[in-house]
PDB file of C-alpha atoms in Angstrom:
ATOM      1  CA  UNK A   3       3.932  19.311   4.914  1.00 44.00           C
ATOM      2  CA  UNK A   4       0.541  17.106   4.401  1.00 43.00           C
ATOM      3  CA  UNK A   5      -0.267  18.247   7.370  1.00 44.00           C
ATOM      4  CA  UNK A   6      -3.979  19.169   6.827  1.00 43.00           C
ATOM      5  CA  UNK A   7      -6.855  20.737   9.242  1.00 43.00           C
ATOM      6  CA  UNK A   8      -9.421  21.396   7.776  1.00 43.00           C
ATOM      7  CA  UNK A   9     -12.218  24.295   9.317  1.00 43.00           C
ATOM      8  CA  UNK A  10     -16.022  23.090   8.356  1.00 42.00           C
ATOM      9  CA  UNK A  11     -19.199  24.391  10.311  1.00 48.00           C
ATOM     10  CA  UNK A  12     -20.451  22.056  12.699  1.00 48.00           C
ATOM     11  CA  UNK A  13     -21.485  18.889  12.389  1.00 45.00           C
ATOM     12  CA  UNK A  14     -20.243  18.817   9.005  1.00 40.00           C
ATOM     13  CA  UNK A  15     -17.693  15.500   9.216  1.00 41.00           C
ATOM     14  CA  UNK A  16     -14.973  15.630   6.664  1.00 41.00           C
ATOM     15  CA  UNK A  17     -13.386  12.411   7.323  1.00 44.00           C
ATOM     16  CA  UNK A  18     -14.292   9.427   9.240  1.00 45.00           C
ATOM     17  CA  UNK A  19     -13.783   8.226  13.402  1.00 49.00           C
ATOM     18  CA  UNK A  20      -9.772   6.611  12.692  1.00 53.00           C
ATOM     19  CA  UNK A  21      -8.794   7.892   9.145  1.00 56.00           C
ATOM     20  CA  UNK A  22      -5.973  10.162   8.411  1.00 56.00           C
ATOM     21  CA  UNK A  23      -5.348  12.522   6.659  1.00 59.00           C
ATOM     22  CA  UNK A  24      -2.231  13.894   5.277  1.00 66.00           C
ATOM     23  CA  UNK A  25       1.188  12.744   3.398  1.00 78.00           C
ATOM     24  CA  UNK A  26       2.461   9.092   5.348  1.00 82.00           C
ATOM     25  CA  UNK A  27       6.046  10.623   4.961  1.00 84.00           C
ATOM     26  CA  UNK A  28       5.341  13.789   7.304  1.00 87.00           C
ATOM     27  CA  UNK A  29       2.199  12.273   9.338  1.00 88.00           C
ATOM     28  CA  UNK A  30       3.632  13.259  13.059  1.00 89.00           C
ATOM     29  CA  UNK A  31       2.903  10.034  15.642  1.00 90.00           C
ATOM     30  CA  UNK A  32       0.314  11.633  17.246  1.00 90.00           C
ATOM     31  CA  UNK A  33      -1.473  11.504  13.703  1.00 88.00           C
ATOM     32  CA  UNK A  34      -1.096   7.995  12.732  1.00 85.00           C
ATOM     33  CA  UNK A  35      -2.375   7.142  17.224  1.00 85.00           C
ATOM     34  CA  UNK A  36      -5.104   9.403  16.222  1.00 87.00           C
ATOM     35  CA  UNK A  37      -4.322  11.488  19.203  1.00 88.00           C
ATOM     36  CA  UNK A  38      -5.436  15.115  18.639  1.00 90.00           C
ATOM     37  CA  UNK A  39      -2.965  17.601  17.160  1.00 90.00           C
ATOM     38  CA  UNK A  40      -1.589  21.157  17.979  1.00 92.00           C
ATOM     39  CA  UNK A  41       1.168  23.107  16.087  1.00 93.00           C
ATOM     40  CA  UNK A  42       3.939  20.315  17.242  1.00 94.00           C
ATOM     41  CA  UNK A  43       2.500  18.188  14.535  1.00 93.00           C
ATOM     42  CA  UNK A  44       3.100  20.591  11.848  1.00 94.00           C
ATOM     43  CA  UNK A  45       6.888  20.906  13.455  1.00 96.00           C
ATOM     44  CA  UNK A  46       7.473  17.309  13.232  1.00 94.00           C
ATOM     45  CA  UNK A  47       6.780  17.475   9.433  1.00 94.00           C
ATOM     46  CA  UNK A  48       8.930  20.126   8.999  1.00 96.00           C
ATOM     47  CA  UNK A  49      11.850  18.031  10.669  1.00 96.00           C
ATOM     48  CA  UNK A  50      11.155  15.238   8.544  1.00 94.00           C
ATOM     49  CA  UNK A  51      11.365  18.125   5.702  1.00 95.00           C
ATOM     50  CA  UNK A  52      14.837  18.478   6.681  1.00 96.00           C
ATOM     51  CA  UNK A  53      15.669  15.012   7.072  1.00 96.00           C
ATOM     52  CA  UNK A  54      15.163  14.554   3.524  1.00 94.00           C
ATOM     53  CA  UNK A  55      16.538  17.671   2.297  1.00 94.00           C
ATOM     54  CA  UNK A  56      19.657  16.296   4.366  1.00 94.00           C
ATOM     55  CA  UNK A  57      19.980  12.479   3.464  1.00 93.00           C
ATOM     56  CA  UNK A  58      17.546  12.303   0.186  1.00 93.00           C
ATOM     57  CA  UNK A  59      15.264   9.791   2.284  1.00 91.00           C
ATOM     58  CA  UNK A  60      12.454   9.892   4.785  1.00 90.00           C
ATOM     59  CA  UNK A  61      13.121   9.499   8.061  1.00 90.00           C
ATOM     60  CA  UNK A  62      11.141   6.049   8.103  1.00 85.00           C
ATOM     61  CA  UNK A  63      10.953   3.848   5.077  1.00 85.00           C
ATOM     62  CA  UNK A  64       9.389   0.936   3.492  1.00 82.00           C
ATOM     63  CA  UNK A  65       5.585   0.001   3.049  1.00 86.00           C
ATOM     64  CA  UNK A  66       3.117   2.286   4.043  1.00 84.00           C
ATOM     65  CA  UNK A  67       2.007  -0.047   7.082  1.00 83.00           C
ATOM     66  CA  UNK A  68       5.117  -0.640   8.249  1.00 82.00           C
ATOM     67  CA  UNK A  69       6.149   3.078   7.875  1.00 81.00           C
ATOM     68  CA  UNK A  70       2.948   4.294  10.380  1.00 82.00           C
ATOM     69  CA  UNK A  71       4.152   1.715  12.655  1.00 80.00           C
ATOM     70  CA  UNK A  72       7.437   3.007  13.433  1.00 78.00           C
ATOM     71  CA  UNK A  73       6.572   6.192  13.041  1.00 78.00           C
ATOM     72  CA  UNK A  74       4.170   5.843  16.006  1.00 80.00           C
ATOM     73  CA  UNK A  75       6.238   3.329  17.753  1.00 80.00           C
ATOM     74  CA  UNK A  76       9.954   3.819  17.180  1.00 83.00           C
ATOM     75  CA  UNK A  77      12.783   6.680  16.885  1.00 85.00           C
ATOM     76  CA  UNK A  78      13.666   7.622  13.661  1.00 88.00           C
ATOM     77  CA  UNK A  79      17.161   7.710  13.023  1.00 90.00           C
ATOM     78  CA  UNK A  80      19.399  10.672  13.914  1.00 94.00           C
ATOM     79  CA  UNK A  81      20.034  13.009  11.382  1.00 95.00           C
ATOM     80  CA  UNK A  82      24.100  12.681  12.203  1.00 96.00           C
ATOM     81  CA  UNK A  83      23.825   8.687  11.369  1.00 95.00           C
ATOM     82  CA  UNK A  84      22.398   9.551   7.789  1.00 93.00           C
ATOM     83  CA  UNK A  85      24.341  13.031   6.888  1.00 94.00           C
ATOM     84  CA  UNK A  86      27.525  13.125   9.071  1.00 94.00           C
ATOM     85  CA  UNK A  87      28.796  16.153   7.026  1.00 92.00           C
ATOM     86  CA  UNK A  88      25.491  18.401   8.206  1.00 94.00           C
ATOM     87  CA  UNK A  89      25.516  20.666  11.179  1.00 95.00           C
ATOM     88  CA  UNK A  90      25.808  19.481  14.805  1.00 95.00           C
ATOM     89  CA  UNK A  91      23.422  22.029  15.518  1.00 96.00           C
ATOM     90  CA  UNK A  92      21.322  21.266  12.729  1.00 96.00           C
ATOM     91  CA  UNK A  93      21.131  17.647  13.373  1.00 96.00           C
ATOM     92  CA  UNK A  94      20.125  18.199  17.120  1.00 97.00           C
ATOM     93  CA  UNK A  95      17.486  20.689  16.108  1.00 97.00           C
ATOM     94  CA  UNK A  96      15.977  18.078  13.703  1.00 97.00           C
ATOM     95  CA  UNK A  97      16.341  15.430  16.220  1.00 97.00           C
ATOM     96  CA  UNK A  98      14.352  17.369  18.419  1.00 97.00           C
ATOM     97  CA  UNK A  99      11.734  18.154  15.758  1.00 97.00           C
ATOM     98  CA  UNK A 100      11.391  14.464  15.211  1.00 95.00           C
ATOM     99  CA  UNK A 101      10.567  13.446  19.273  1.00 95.00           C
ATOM    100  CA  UNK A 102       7.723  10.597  18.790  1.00 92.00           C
ATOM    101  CA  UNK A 103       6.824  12.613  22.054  1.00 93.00           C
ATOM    102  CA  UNK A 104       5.574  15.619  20.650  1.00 93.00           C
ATOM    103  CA  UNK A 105       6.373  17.333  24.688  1.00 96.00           C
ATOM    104  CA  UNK A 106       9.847  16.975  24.118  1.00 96.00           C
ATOM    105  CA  UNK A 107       9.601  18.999  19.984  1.00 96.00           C
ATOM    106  CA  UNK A 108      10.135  22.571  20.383  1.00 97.00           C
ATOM    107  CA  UNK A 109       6.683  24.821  21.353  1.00 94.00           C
ATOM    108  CA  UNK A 110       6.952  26.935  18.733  1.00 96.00           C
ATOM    109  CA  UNK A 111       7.778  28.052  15.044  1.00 96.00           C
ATOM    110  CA  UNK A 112       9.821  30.620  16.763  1.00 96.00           C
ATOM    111  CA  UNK A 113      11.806  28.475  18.414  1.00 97.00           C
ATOM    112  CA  UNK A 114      12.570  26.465  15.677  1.00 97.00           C
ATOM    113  CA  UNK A 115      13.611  29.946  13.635  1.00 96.00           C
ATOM    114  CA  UNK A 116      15.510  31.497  16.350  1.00 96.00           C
ATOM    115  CA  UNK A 117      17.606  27.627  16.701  1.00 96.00           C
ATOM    116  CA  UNK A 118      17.933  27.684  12.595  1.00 95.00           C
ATOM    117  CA  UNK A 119      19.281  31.506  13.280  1.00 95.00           C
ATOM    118  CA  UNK A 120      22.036  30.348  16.081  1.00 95.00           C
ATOM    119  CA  UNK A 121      22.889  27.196  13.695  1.00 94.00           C
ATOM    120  CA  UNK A 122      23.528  29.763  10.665  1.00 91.00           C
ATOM    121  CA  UNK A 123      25.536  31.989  12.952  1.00 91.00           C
ATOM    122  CA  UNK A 124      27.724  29.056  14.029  1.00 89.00           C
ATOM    123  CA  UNK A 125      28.623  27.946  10.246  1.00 86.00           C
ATOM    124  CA  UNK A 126      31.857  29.034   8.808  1.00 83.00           C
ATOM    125  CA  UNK A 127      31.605  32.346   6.475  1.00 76.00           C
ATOM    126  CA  UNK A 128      31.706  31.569   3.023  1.00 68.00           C
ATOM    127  CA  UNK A 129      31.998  33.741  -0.084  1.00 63.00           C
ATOM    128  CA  UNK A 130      28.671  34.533  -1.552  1.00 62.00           C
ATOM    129  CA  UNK A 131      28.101  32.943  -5.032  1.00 60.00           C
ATOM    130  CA  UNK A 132      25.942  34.818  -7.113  1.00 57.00           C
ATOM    131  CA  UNK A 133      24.774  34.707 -10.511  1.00 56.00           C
ATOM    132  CA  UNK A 134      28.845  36.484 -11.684  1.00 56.00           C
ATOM    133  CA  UNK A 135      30.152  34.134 -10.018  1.00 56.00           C
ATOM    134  CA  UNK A 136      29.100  30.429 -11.005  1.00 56.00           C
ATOM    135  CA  UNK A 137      27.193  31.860 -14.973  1.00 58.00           C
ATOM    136  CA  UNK A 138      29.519  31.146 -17.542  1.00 56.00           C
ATOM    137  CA  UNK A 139      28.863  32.182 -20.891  1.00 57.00           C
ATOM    138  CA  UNK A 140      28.106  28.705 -22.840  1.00 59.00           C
ATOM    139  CA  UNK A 141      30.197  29.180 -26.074  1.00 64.00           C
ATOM    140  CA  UNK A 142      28.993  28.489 -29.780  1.00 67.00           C
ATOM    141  CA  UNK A 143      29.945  24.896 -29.524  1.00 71.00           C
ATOM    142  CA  UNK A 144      29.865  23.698 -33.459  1.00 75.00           C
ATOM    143  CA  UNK A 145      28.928  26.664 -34.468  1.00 79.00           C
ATOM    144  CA  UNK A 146      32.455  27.819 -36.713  1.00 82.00           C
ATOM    145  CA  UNK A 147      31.076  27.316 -40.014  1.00 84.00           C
ATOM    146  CA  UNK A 148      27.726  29.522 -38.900  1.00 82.00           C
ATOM    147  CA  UNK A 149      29.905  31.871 -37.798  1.00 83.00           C
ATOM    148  CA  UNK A 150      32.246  32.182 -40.805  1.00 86.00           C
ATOM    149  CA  UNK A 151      29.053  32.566 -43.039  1.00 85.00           C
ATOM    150  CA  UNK A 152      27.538  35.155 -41.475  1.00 83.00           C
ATOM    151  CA  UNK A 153      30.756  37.174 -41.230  1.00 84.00           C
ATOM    152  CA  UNK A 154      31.230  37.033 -44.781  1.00 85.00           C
ATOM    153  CA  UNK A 155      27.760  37.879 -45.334  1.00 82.00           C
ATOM    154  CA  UNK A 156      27.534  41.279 -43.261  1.00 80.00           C
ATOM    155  CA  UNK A 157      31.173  42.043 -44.808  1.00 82.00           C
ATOM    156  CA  UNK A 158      29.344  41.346 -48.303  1.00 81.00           C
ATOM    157  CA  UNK A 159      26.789  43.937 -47.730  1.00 77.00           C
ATOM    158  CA  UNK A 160      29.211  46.445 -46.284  1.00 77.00           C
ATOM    159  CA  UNK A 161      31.194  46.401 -49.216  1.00 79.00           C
ATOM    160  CA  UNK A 162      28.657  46.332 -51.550  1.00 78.00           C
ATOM    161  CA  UNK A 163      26.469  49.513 -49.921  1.00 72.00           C
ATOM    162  CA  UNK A 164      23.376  48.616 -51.149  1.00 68.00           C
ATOM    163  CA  UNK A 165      20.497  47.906 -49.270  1.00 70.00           C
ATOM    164  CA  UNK A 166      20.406  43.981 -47.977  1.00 70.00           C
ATOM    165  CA  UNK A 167      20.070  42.479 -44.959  1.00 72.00           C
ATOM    166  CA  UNK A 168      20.879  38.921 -43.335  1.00 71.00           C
ATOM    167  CA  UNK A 169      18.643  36.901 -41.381  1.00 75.00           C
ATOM    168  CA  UNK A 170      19.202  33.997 -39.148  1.00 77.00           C
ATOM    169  CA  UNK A 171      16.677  31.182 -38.640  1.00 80.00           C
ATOM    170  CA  UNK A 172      16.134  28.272 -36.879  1.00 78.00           C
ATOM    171  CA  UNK A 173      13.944  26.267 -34.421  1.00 80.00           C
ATOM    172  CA  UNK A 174      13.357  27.741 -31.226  1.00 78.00           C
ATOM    173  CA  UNK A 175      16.217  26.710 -28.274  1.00 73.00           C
ATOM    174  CA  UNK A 176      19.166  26.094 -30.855  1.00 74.00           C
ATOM    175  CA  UNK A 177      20.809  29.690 -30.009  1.00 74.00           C
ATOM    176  CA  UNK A 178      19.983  31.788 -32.368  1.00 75.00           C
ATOM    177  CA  UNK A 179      20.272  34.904 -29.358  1.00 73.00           C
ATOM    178  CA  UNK A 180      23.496  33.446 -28.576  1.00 74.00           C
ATOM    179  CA  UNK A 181      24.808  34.022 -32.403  1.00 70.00           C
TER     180      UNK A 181
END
């Protein structure tokens, strides 16, 4: 999630007094304050995880200064505002994963997991689509001609019962499996 900590004997220093360290889309605001971080931090990138996944944007936007800014000032926007058509239990969850006060994220992983669990539970059932379902054989698409050659060849050397054989070539990808 560009979260990042790093484990180096002692007085080794990685990174400098004020730098960061990490992916500006999923720094938590504690991060870019340079306050120091527990688990929460890694929860908040997860809920800007599903923010995009949701609305195919960050939760904050535009240059990287003014990003960190508002990540460590402001409220990102609900989830609800950008995807409507997501969960209501979803889009509190990832509200909640995106607090700028990381007391009021959930504690825990667990949390989060048991809260995904309860918003799956809630959703309608749907039929399960698997690869039967939504494979569909692609066709020969221009391939009649092909076709009507090599037919007439393996008739050929039926009739003719002698040995022979017919081969098919081609670059690989243009379907010679499929023929």
């Amino acid at each position: 999630f560009g979260v990042v900590k790093l484990a180096a004997p002692q007085g080794t220093d990685l990174t400098g007094d004020g730098s960061l360290l990490g992916t500006v889309d999923y720094l938590s605001p504690e991060q870019v304050r340079g306050e120091a971080l527990d688990a929460r931090s890694d929860l908040y990138a997860f809920g800007c995880l599903v923010h995009t996944l949701w609305t195919g944007r960050p939760p904050f936007e535009g240059p990287v200064v003014t990003r960190l800014w508002h990540r460590a000032r402001a409220n990102p926007p609900r989830l609800a505002e950008r995807a409507p058509h997501a969960p209501a239990g979803l889009c509190a969850l990832t509200d909640a994963l995106l607090a700028r006060d990381r007391e009021q994220r959930p504690s825990s992983a667990r949390e989060v997991a048991e809260r995904l669990n309860r918003v799956l539970a809630e959703l309608p059932a749907r039929r399960e689509e698997g690869p039967a379902n939504v494979l569909f054989p692609s066709g020969l698409v221009g391939r009649d001609a092909l076709l009507e050659r090599l037919t007439s060849r393996c008739a050929r050397v039926r009739s003719e019962r002698s040995p022979a054989s017919v081969g098919l070539v081609g670059q690989a990808g243009v379907g010679k499996s499929t023929v």
